[in-house]
Short mmCIF file of C-alpha atoms in Angstrom, two decimals:
data_model
loop_
_atom_site.label_atom_id
_atom_site.label_comp_id
_atom_site.label_asym_id
_atom_site.label_seq_id
_atom_site.Cartn_x
_atom_site.Cartn_y
_atom_site.Cartn_z
CA MET A 1 -19.18 12.69 -28.63
CA LYS A 2 -19.24 8.90 -27.22
CA GLU A 3 -22.09 7.99 -24.85
CA VAL A 4 -20.98 5.60 -22.30
CA LYS A 5 -23.91 4.03 -20.14
CA VAL A 6 -22.95 2.70 -16.65
CA ALA A 7 -24.67 0.72 -13.94
CA ILE A 8 -23.60 0.84 -10.30
CA LEU A 9 -23.72 -2.24 -8.04
CA GLY A 10 -23.93 -1.05 -4.32
CA MET A 11 -24.96 2.53 -3.59
CA GLY A 12 -23.68 2.97 -0.13
CA THR A 13 -20.68 5.53 0.54
CA VAL A 14 -18.62 4.61 -2.45
CA GLY A 15 -21.38 3.89 -4.84
CA GLY A 16 -23.17 7.31 -3.96
CA GLY A 17 -19.69 9.07 -4.50
CA ILE A 18 -19.51 7.54 -7.98
CA TYR A 19 -23.15 8.69 -8.94
CA GLN A 20 -22.33 12.11 -7.57
CA LEU A 21 -18.89 12.52 -9.18
CA ILE A 22 -20.25 11.52 -12.60
CA GLU A 23 -23.07 14.17 -12.36
CA LYS A 24 -20.42 16.69 -11.09
CA GLU A 25 -17.68 16.07 -13.64
CA GLN A 26 -19.68 14.87 -16.52
CA LYS A 27 -19.25 18.23 -18.58
CA ASN A 28 -15.46 18.45 -17.81
CA ILE A 29 -15.15 14.76 -18.75
CA GLU A 30 -16.81 15.55 -22.11
CA HIS A 31 -14.58 18.38 -22.80
CA LYS A 32 -11.15 16.68 -22.00
CA GLU A 33 -12.22 13.13 -23.06
CA GLY A 34 -14.89 13.25 -25.60
CA ILE A 35 -17.16 10.85 -24.03
CA ARG A 36 -20.35 11.27 -21.87
CA LEU A 37 -20.82 9.20 -18.97
CA GLU A 38 -24.25 8.58 -17.82
CA VAL A 39 -25.42 6.13 -15.15
CA LYS A 40 -28.48 4.30 -16.56
CA LYS A 41 -29.09 1.60 -13.71
CA THR A 42 -28.14 1.18 -10.13
CA LEU A 43 -28.72 -2.08 -8.04
CA ALA A 44 -28.64 -1.95 -4.15
CA LEU A 45 -30.48 -2.68 -1.09
CA ASN A 46 -29.78 0.83 0.42
CA TYR A 47 -29.01 3.97 -1.22
CA ALA A 48 -26.95 6.60 0.30
CA VAL A 49 -27.85 9.11 -2.25
CA ASP A 50 -30.90 9.93 -3.83
CA VAL A 51 -31.56 8.06 -7.22
CA PRO A 52 -34.43 8.41 -9.35
CA GLU A 53 -36.99 5.36 -9.42
CA GLU A 54 -36.44 4.70 -13.18
CA LYS A 55 -32.58 4.39 -12.37
CA LYS A 56 -33.19 1.28 -9.80
CA ALA A 57 -32.90 -1.95 -11.40
CA LYS A 58 -34.96 -4.84 -9.90
CA ASP A 59 -32.22 -7.45 -10.24
CA ILE A 60 -28.90 -7.97 -11.92
CA ASP A 61 -30.53 -9.59 -15.02
CA GLU A 62 -32.23 -6.15 -15.78
CA ILE A 63 -28.37 -4.87 -16.07
CA ILE A 64 -26.75 -7.79 -17.73
CA ASN A 65 -29.44 -7.99 -20.36
CA ASP A 66 -29.25 -4.21 -21.23
CA PRO A 67 -27.06 -3.84 -24.37
CA GLN A 68 -26.81 -0.25 -23.76
CA ILE A 69 -24.96 -0.57 -20.56
CA THR A 70 -21.23 -1.23 -21.52
CA VAL A 71 -19.60 -0.21 -18.08
CA VAL A 72 -20.54 -1.90 -14.55
CA ALA A 73 -19.20 -0.44 -11.44
CA GLU A 74 -19.03 -2.98 -8.57
CA VAL A 75 -18.79 -1.64 -5.04
CA MET A 76 -20.75 -3.76 -3.12
CA GLY A 77 -17.96 -5.32 -1.09
CA GLY A 78 -17.68 -8.84 0.23
CA GLN A 79 -17.41 -12.11 -1.70
CA HIS A 80 -20.78 -12.90 -2.67
CA PRO A 81 -22.87 -12.18 -4.54
CA SER A 82 -20.35 -9.65 -6.03
CA LYS A 83 -18.20 -12.53 -7.49
CA GLU A 84 -21.00 -13.93 -9.28
CA PHE A 85 -22.40 -10.39 -10.60
CA ILE A 86 -18.90 -9.25 -12.05
CA ILE A 87 -18.41 -12.79 -13.75
CA ALA A 88 -21.92 -12.36 -15.21
CA ALA A 89 -21.07 -8.86 -16.44
CA LEU A 90 -17.63 -9.71 -17.63
CA GLU A 91 -18.81 -12.78 -19.55
CA SER A 92 -21.57 -10.76 -21.37
CA GLY A 93 -18.81 -8.33 -22.61
CA LYS A 94 -19.53 -5.63 -20.04
CA THR A 95 -16.30 -3.71 -18.76
CA VAL A 96 -16.24 -3.77 -14.89
CA VAL A 97 -14.44 -1.42 -12.59
CA SER A 98 -14.10 -2.45 -8.86
CA ALA A 99 -12.69 -1.69 -5.49
CA ASN A 100 -13.17 -4.76 -3.96
CA LYS A 101 -9.69 -5.88 -3.06
CA ASP A 102 -10.47 -8.97 -0.80
CA MET A 103 -12.60 -10.59 -3.56
CA ILE A 104 -10.23 -9.66 -6.30
CA SER A 105 -6.90 -10.70 -4.76
CA GLN A 106 -8.54 -13.78 -4.02
CA ASN A 107 -10.64 -14.68 -7.33
CA TRP A 108 -8.37 -13.01 -9.79
CA PRO A 109 -7.81 -15.69 -12.01
CA GLU A 110 -11.33 -16.71 -12.40
CA LEU A 111 -12.08 -13.11 -12.91
CA GLU A 112 -9.68 -12.60 -15.52
CA ALA A 113 -10.72 -15.77 -17.35
CA ALA A 114 -14.38 -14.54 -17.42
CA ALA A 115 -12.95 -11.11 -18.97
CA LYS A 116 -11.08 -12.91 -21.55
CA LYS A 117 -14.33 -15.01 -22.36
CA GLY A 118 -16.24 -11.97 -22.79
CA ASN A 119 -13.31 -9.68 -24.48
CA ALA A 120 -14.30 -7.27 -21.73
CA GLY A 121 -12.11 -4.94 -19.62
CA PHE A 122 -11.48 -5.48 -15.95
CA TYR A 123 -10.01 -2.57 -13.87
CA PHE A 124 -9.49 -2.15 -10.24
CA GLU A 125 -7.20 0.95 -9.66
CA ALA A 126 -9.48 1.73 -6.77
CA ALA A 127 -8.78 -1.67 -4.89
CA VAL A 128 -5.40 -0.24 -3.71
CA GLY A 129 -4.70 2.98 -2.23
CA GLY A 130 -8.05 4.62 -2.89
CA GLY A 131 -7.67 7.66 -5.44
CA ILE A 132 -3.85 7.05 -5.58
CA PRO A 133 -3.34 5.99 -9.39
CA ILE A 134 -0.65 3.49 -8.57
CA LEU A 135 -1.78 0.52 -10.46
CA ARG A 136 -1.95 2.47 -13.82
CA ALA A 137 1.40 3.74 -12.96
CA LEU A 138 2.58 -0.01 -12.71
CA GLN A 139 0.98 -1.00 -16.00
CA ASP A 140 1.45 2.14 -18.32
CA SER A 141 4.33 4.17 -16.99
CA MET A 142 6.90 1.67 -15.56
CA GLN A 143 7.70 -0.58 -18.83
CA ALA A 144 11.27 0.71 -19.10
CA ASN A 145 11.84 -0.51 -15.31
CA SER A 146 12.47 -3.68 -13.55
CA ILE A 147 11.10 -3.33 -9.97
CA ASP A 148 12.87 -4.80 -7.04
CA SER A 149 10.88 -3.50 -4.33
CA ILE A 150 7.50 -1.98 -3.30
CA TYR A 151 6.58 -0.87 0.01
CA GLY A 152 4.29 1.47 2.17
CA ILE A 153 1.20 2.34 4.12
CA VAL A 154 -1.78 0.98 2.38
CA ASN A 155 -4.52 0.89 5.24
CA GLY A 156 -5.62 4.29 6.61
CA THR A 157 -7.38 2.96 9.75
CA THR A 158 -4.05 1.35 11.04
CA ASN A 159 -2.05 4.41 10.10
CA TYR A 160 -4.63 6.70 11.81
CA ILE A 161 -4.42 4.52 15.03
CA LEU A 162 -0.54 4.63 15.22
CA THR A 163 -0.37 8.39 14.45
CA LYS A 164 -2.47 9.04 17.29
CA MET A 165 -0.84 6.68 19.57
CA ASP A 166 2.57 8.22 18.45
CA ASP A 167 1.48 11.68 18.91
CA GLU A 168 -0.73 11.66 21.76
CA GLY A 169 0.79 8.76 23.75
CA ARG A 170 -2.41 6.67 23.89
CA ASP A 171 -3.26 3.15 24.03
CA PHE A 172 -4.35 1.09 21.33
CA ASP A 173 -7.82 0.22 22.74
CA ASP A 174 -8.49 3.81 23.37
CA VAL A 175 -7.81 5.15 20.02
CA LEU A 176 -9.32 2.38 18.18
CA LYS A 177 -12.83 3.22 19.79
CA GLU A 178 -12.23 6.95 18.73
CA ALA A 179 -11.50 5.75 15.21
CA GLN A 180 -14.76 3.76 15.34
CA ALA A 181 -16.74 6.73 16.49
CA LEU A 182 -15.41 8.92 13.84
CA GLY A 183 -16.06 6.10 11.12
CA TYR A 184 -12.36 5.57 10.48
CA ALA A 185 -12.58 2.07 11.79
CA GLU A 186 -15.50 -0.43 11.44
CA ALA A 187 -17.65 -1.70 14.07
CA ASN A 188 -15.58 -5.01 13.54
CA PRO A 189 -12.19 -3.66 12.50
CA THR A 190 -10.63 -7.16 12.32
CA SER A 191 -9.61 -6.84 8.63
CA ASP A 192 -7.91 -3.63 9.24
CA VAL A 193 -5.96 -4.05 12.62
CA GLU A 194 -5.16 -7.71 11.91
CA GLY A 195 -3.43 -6.53 8.59
CA TYR A 196 -5.78 -8.57 6.24
CA ASP A 197 -6.87 -5.52 4.15
CA ALA A 198 -3.18 -4.64 3.69
CA ARG A 199 -2.45 -8.16 2.62
CA TYR A 200 -5.08 -8.23 -0.05
CA LYS A 201 -3.73 -4.85 -1.41
CA LEU A 202 -0.04 -6.21 -1.36
CA SER A 203 -1.23 -9.11 -3.29
CA ILE A 204 -2.33 -7.21 -5.96
CA LEU A 205 0.63 -4.58 -5.95
CA ALA A 206 3.15 -7.29 -5.85
CA SER A 207 1.68 -9.27 -8.55
CA MET A 208 1.65 -6.24 -10.93
CA ALA A 209 5.05 -4.96 -9.95
CA PHE A 210 6.90 -8.23 -10.11
CA HIS A 211 4.78 -9.80 -13.10
CA ALA A 212 4.35 -12.91 -11.18
CA ARG A 213 1.06 -14.32 -9.43
CA VAL A 214 1.33 -13.56 -5.63
CA PRO A 215 -1.32 -15.35 -3.91
CA VAL A 216 -2.61 -14.08 -0.48
CA ASP A 217 -1.69 -16.91 1.43
CA LYS A 218 1.88 -16.55 0.45
CA ILE A 219 2.10 -13.19 2.25
CA TYR A 220 3.16 -13.26 5.97
CA CYS A 221 0.60 -11.13 7.84
CA GLU A 222 0.69 -9.59 11.34
CA GLY A 223 -1.35 -7.03 12.71
CA ILE A 224 -1.03 -3.95 15.11
CA THR A 225 -3.18 -5.10 18.00
CA LYS A 226 -0.12 -6.02 20.17
CA ILE A 227 1.74 -2.68 19.61
CA THR A 228 1.72 -0.64 22.96
CA LYS A 229 2.42 2.98 23.67
CA LEU A 230 5.51 1.70 25.35
CA ASP A 231 6.80 0.27 22.14
CA ILE A 232 6.15 3.52 20.51
CA GLU A 233 7.97 5.56 23.23
CA ILE A 234 11.07 3.49 23.29
CA GLY A 235 11.17 3.42 19.48
CA ARG A 236 11.04 7.20 19.50
CA GLU A 237 14.12 7.13 22.08
CA LEU A 238 15.83 4.96 19.40
CA GLY A 239 14.86 7.39 16.53
CA TYR A 240 12.25 5.03 14.95
CA VAL A 241 8.47 5.50 14.41
CA VAL A 242 6.05 2.39 14.12
CA LYS A 243 3.77 2.01 10.86
CA LEU A 244 1.98 -0.85 9.52
CA LEU A 245 3.83 -1.56 6.08
CA ALA A 246 3.12 -3.68 3.25
CA ILE A 247 6.55 -4.87 1.95
CA GLY A 248 7.46 -6.80 -1.53
CA LYS A 249 10.84 -7.41 -2.52
CA LYS A 250 12.20 -9.32 -5.47
CA ALA A 251 15.90 -10.72 -5.38
CA ALA A 252 17.85 -10.74 -8.36
CA ASP A 253 17.52 -14.32 -8.48
CA GLY A 254 13.71 -13.93 -8.79
CA THR A 255 12.76 -14.89 -5.28
CA ILE A 256 9.95 -12.85 -4.00
CA GLU A 257 9.29 -12.15 -0.35
CA VAL A 258 6.06 -10.40 0.67
CA ARG A 259 4.96 -9.73 4.13
CA VAL A 260 2.71 -7.10 6.22
CA HIS A 261 3.48 -6.33 9.84
CA PRO A 262 4.26 -3.43 12.08
CA THR A 263 7.62 -2.06 11.11
CA MET A 264 9.91 0.51 12.95
CA ILE A 265 11.29 3.02 10.37
CA LEU A 266 13.71 5.98 11.02
CA LYS A 267 12.00 9.09 12.05
CA ASP A 268 13.39 10.97 8.97
CA HIS A 269 12.05 8.59 6.44
CA ALA A 270 9.37 10.07 4.25
CA LEU A 271 6.87 7.28 5.47
CA ALA A 272 7.58 8.29 9.00
CA ASN A 273 5.83 11.46 8.42
CA ILE A 274 2.56 10.10 6.57
CA LYS A 275 -0.16 10.96 9.10
CA GLY A 276 -3.59 9.98 9.87
CA SER A 277 -5.89 7.86 7.27
CA PHE A 278 -3.40 8.90 4.42
CA ASN A 279 -1.71 6.07 2.18
CA ALA A 280 1.87 6.55 0.66
CA ILE A 281 3.51 3.76 -1.87
CA PHE A 282 7.21 3.65 -2.68
CA ILE A 283 8.52 1.72 -5.61
CA ASN A 284 12.21 1.06 -6.59
CA GLY A 285 12.44 0.95 -10.35
CA SER A 286 15.86 -0.19 -12.07
CA ALA A 287 15.78 3.21 -14.34
CA VAL A 288 13.92 5.83 -12.23
CA GLY A 289 15.20 4.88 -8.77
CA GLU A 290 12.93 5.30 -5.73
CA MET A 291 9.66 7.04 -6.33
CA MET A 292 6.45 7.58 -3.93
CA TRP A 293 2.70 7.91 -4.57
CA TYR A 294 0.77 9.81 -1.73
CA GLY A 295 -2.99 10.60 -1.14
CA LYS A 296 -6.18 9.58 0.46
CA GLY A 297 -6.65 5.90 0.45
CA ALA A 298 -10.07 5.51 1.01
CA GLY A 299 -13.48 7.55 1.27
CA ASP A 300 -16.21 8.26 -1.11
CA PHE A 301 -14.86 10.76 -3.53
CA PRO A 302 -11.22 9.46 -3.49
CA THR A 303 -12.18 6.11 -4.22
CA ALA A 304 -14.87 6.99 -6.96
CA SER A 305 -12.12 9.17 -8.39
CA ALA A 306 -10.20 5.93 -9.20
CA LEU A 307 -13.41 4.07 -10.36
CA VAL A 308 -14.55 6.93 -12.87
CA SER A 309 -11.06 7.19 -14.19
CA ASP A 310 -11.11 3.42 -14.91
CA MET A 311 -14.42 3.96 -16.94
CA VAL A 312 -12.88 6.63 -18.84
CA TYR A 313 -9.68 4.55 -19.80
CA SER A 314 -11.41 1.69 -20.55
CA THR A 315 -13.29 3.49 -23.40
CA HIS A 316 -10.04 4.71 -24.85
CA HIS A 317 -8.21 1.23 -24.72
CA GLU A 318 -8.39 -2.37 -25.60
CA PRO A 319 -8.31 -4.72 -22.58
CA LYS A 320 -5.18 -5.38 -20.93
CA TYR A 321 -4.65 -8.63 -18.72
CA ALA A 322 -1.98 -9.93 -16.41
CA THR A 323 1.40 -9.96 -17.82
CA PHE A 324 1.89 -13.33 -16.08
CA GLU A 325 0.25 -16.80 -15.84
CA ASN A 326 -2.73 -15.78 -13.61
CA THR A 327 -3.68 -19.30 -11.79
CA TYR A 328 -4.41 -20.08 -8.46
CA GLU A 329 -1.23 -21.95 -8.27
CA ALA A 330 2.05 -20.22 -7.98
CA ASP A 331 4.33 -22.94 -8.80
CA GLN A 332 6.33 -20.61 -11.23
CA VAL A 333 7.28 -18.38 -8.29
CA ARG A 334 9.75 -19.04 -5.42
CA PHE A 335 8.86 -17.36 -2.20
CA ASN A 336 11.29 -16.32 0.58
CA ASP A 337 9.85 -16.74 4.06
CA ASP A 338 13.32 -16.22 5.74
CA TRP A 339 13.98 -12.82 5.08
CA ILE A 340 16.63 -10.60 6.37
CA THR A 341 16.23 -7.57 8.61
CA GLU A 342 16.77 -5.94 11.79
CA TYR A 343 14.71 -6.54 15.14
CA PHE A 344 13.61 -4.53 17.93
CA ILE A 345 13.05 -6.81 20.83
CA ARG A 346 11.19 -5.75 24.06
CA THR A 347 11.47 -8.30 26.91
CA ASN A 348 10.37 -8.23 30.70
CA VAL A 349 13.02 -9.73 32.78
CA GLU A 350 13.89 -10.09 36.58
CA ASP A 351 15.87 -7.26 37.75
CA LYS A 352 19.09 -9.12 38.59
CA PRO A 353 22.72 -9.27 37.28
CA GLY A 354 23.61 -11.60 34.30
CA VAL A 355 20.27 -11.76 32.48
CA LEU A 356 21.48 -9.72 29.57
CA ALA A 357 24.55 -11.79 29.19
CA LYS A 358 22.38 -14.95 29.01
CA ILE A 359 20.06 -13.23 26.25
CA ALA A 360 22.90 -12.29 24.37
CA GLY A 361 24.48 -15.60 24.57
CA ILE A 362 21.22 -16.99 23.13
CA LEU A 363 21.21 -14.64 20.17
CA GLY A 364 24.59 -15.10 19.46
CA LYS A 365 24.20 -18.91 19.26
CA HIS A 366 21.58 -18.23 16.60
CA ASP A 367 23.72 -15.76 14.80
CA VAL A 368 21.67 -12.61 15.94
CA SER A 369 24.28 -10.07 16.90
CA ILE A 370 23.21 -7.01 18.82
CA GLU A 371 23.10 -3.29 17.81
CA SER A 372 21.97 -1.47 20.83
CA VAL A 373 20.49 -2.09 24.23
CA ILE A 374 18.25 0.04 26.67
CA GLN A 375 17.89 -1.51 30.05
CA LYS A 376 15.35 0.08 32.43
CA GLY A 377 15.04 -0.62 36.08
CA ALA A 378 12.07 -2.08 37.77
CA LYS A 379 9.46 0.09 38.90
CA GLU A 380 9.00 0.38 42.90
CA GLY A 381 7.34 -2.85 43.97
CA GLU A 382 7.76 -4.76 40.77
CA LYS A 383 10.08 -7.68 39.95
CA ALA A 384 9.95 -7.13 36.00
CA ALA A 385 12.33 -4.79 34.31
CA PRO A 386 12.27 -3.92 30.58
CA LEU A 387 14.96 -4.87 28.54
CA ILE A 388 15.12 -3.59 24.99
CA LEU A 389 17.45 -4.72 22.30
CA VAL A 390 17.86 -3.79 18.64
CA THR A 391 19.56 -6.33 16.57
CA HIS A 392 21.79 -6.11 13.58
CA LYS A 393 20.49 -7.71 10.36
CA ALA A 394 19.41 -11.30 11.05
CA HIS A 395 17.52 -14.12 9.38
CA GLU A 396 13.81 -14.30 10.56
CA LYS A 397 13.87 -18.04 11.28
CA ASP A 398 17.05 -17.76 13.47
CA LEU A 399 15.36 -14.90 15.28
CA ASN A 400 12.39 -16.78 15.86
CA LYS A 401 14.56 -19.90 17.26
CA ALA A 402 16.30 -17.44 19.50
CA ILE A 403 13.15 -15.81 20.88
CA GLU A 404 11.73 -19.16 21.59
CA GLU A 405 14.81 -20.09 23.60
CA ILE A 406 14.79 -16.86 25.40
CA LYS A 407 11.43 -17.12 26.62
CA GLN A 408 12.52 -20.38 28.37
CA LEU A 409 15.02 -18.67 30.63
CA ASP A 410 13.93 -18.75 34.30
CA ALA A 411 14.80 -14.76 34.57
CA VAL A 412 12.66 -13.87 31.40
CA ILE A 413 9.05 -13.32 32.46
CA ASP A 414 7.61 -12.66 28.91
CA VAL A 415 8.79 -11.23 25.44
CA PRO A 416 5.69 -8.92 24.65
CA SER A 417 7.19 -7.44 21.50
CA CYS A 418 9.51 -8.25 18.68
CA ILE A 419 9.12 -5.60 15.91
CA ARG A 420 10.87 -5.72 12.56
CA VAL A 421 13.38 -2.57 11.69
CA GLU A 422 13.55 -1.58 8.08
CA LYS A 423 16.20 1.17 7.19
#
């Protein structure tokens, strides 16, 4: 029986989950894996679970300088001091497992350099998809495939909000308040609702799927704060459901496009039925075709499950590092910011003849053709009438130029929504 002494940095919801999960599954892990996990030290300002005093470290040095501790779990969150603690642990030769997607995605080259220096393992399955084993699958199960696309729902908070808006016909602000009251959304929900959390995760996912460094700042990012119940209602009329998707595609010439934004998908697509705070991720492999991973994307035990799995994995395997040149620059990669997709455009226009013809003329001038139109009359006492168009496939930059020109028409009051459509 191999004994593995563990330290946990951060004892909030996830740290507490790790501590409890190791206690609960210790005998089962011993039986299946031949190792005995034991939490020797913890380091935190606040504790979500009861921990004996002798297991509470006074500072990070007590953990770094303990030769018995071989695995460190970092679940403190944030950039600092988690980054410095991880680097210190890795350089001292200790394996690190982490769920810190924003810190990892933005500092991966430096963290991996520290791991190589200490000949240590660095694992972060829990950083993407909570308990869903997607990163391990990409690393250990897809070697016979070239992956040309990876996309899905990777943020539970936004999926919960959009699900409620869709199922119950409610406004964004109303559902957000409920999500905060239930603990699905933070008091400051910016990272989730503006798409930043999904962007961090896509940076990691796309890098591993495409074997190329995909920095966060190369990913187009747009949140869900402008999505209205009217957009969702009209989308339903047209056969679509709105989801915040993380999308990565690699073309045959090696060009990569990466984007996070609200997306209309057909209502019979599998992702359209992913409800609440659940996550789901699709990949398309050259040999296996399309595959989907589905499960809880956050929470104490789902996230702890991935972290403890990484601990067990690290005891059976030599450290693995990125399959690409892991630097802060992405000079070897060509990124496409002029992708091709369809678009849902909602305008408010004066209710008079000829407006649609003028808008269609501008779209046509920019090589954007119209697939379908919904024109609703103005409500009594109002001048504005909703005019909704769905385009055929068009280039992003052409569409944006057309939208800016449409906004200048005297008869167009505003263009409150432009949502990409993926079929």
